[in-house]
């Protein structure tokens, strides 16, 4: 996984500009949160190939389960994702028992990774993840 843009609070025009500066254009597919159809449409109008993520019922847990099947290699420059992976936590009950529900904070890059997993990596086999994004 190679993080190209990790900046909080960007507007859609700022996202498009940052993407274009990284050489990202129509030939690169971007998987976005399906809960943001207006943002997807706006980014498409700005020359990006943005498609909605495939979610469905229990998509957070299902996406995490898919990711657990693979060895995930993160580049050194992907500092935002590295920090998120270090701080990722599961909710804990008052009894001290850990639940199967993740804490929904500090997980933007992980969410993006889940969107790719839900869209491209649905197979049941365990191996190194290889997704060709076109």
Tab-separated table of C-alpha atoms in Angstrom, residues 47-105:
chain	number	residue	atom	x	y	z
A	47	UNK	CA	-11.177	14.716	-14.345
A	48	UNK	CA	-10.809	11.872	-11.851
A	49	UNK	CA	-12.031	8.300	-12.286
A	50	UNK	CA	-13.874	7.976	-8.976
A	51	UNK	CA	-16.261	5.110	-8.285
A	52	UNK	CA	-18.328	4.282	-5.209
A	53	UNK	CA	-17.115	1.575	-2.867
A	54	UNK	CA	-19.008	-1.678	-2.612
A	55	UNK	CA	-20.241	-1.871	0.944
A	56	UNK	CA	-23.344	-3.706	2.028
A	57	UNK	CA	-24.373	-5.074	5.396
A	58	UNK	CA	-21.613	-5.160	8.035
A	59	UNK	CA	-19.134	-3.676	5.556
A	60	UNK	CA	-16.700	-2.516	8.241
A	61	UNK	CA	-16.301	-5.970	9.782
A	62	UNK	CA	-16.411	-7.694	6.379
A	63	UNK	CA	-13.726	-5.373	5.000
A	64	UNK	CA	-11.496	-5.941	8.022
A	65	UNK	CA	-12.012	-9.708	7.723
A	66	UNK	CA	-10.957	-9.566	4.058
A	67	UNK	CA	-7.846	-7.541	4.921
A	68	UNK	CA	-6.878	-10.021	7.658
A	69	UNK	CA	-6.529	-12.707	4.967
A	70	UNK	CA	-3.570	-10.952	3.370
A	71	UNK	CA	-0.074	-9.853	4.217
A	72	UNK	CA	-0.276	-6.081	3.818
A	73	UNK	CA	2.919	-4.256	2.975
A	74	UNK	CA	2.931	-0.505	3.616
A	75	UNK	CA	5.554	1.786	2.081
A	76	UNK	CA	7.787	3.834	4.367
A	77	UNK	CA	6.357	7.099	3.084
A	78	UNK	CA	2.786	6.056	4.015
A	79	UNK	CA	3.056	7.668	7.445
A	80	UNK	CA	-0.667	8.375	7.892
A	81	UNK	CA	-1.640	4.750	7.311
A	82	UNK	CA	1.207	3.524	9.497
A	83	UNK	CA	0.006	5.703	12.390
A	84	UNK	CA	-3.588	4.576	11.947
A	85	UNK	CA	-2.584	0.904	11.945
A	86	UNK	CA	-0.603	1.435	15.169
A	87	UNK	CA	-3.544	3.138	16.883
A	88	UNK	CA	-6.375	0.923	15.578
A	89	UNK	CA	-8.485	-0.317	18.479
A	90	UNK	CA	-11.478	-2.476	19.199
A	91	UNK	CA	-14.263	-1.367	21.527
A	92	UNK	CA	-13.924	-2.676	25.069
A	93	UNK	CA	-16.851	-3.408	27.364
A	94	UNK	CA	-16.935	-2.153	30.954
A	95	UNK	CA	-16.058	-5.706	31.977
A	96	UNK	CA	-12.765	-5.338	30.100
A	97	UNK	CA	-13.821	-7.762	27.368
A	98	UNK	CA	-12.817	-6.733	23.845
A	99	UNK	CA	-15.655	-6.687	21.314
A	100	UNK	CA	-15.615	-7.479	17.604
A	101	UNK	CA	-16.474	-3.840	16.841
A	102	UNK	CA	-13.731	-1.372	15.918
A	103	UNK	CA	-13.531	2.111	17.413
A	104	UNK	CA	-14.619	4.517	14.672
A	105	UNK	CA	-11.878	7.129	14.915
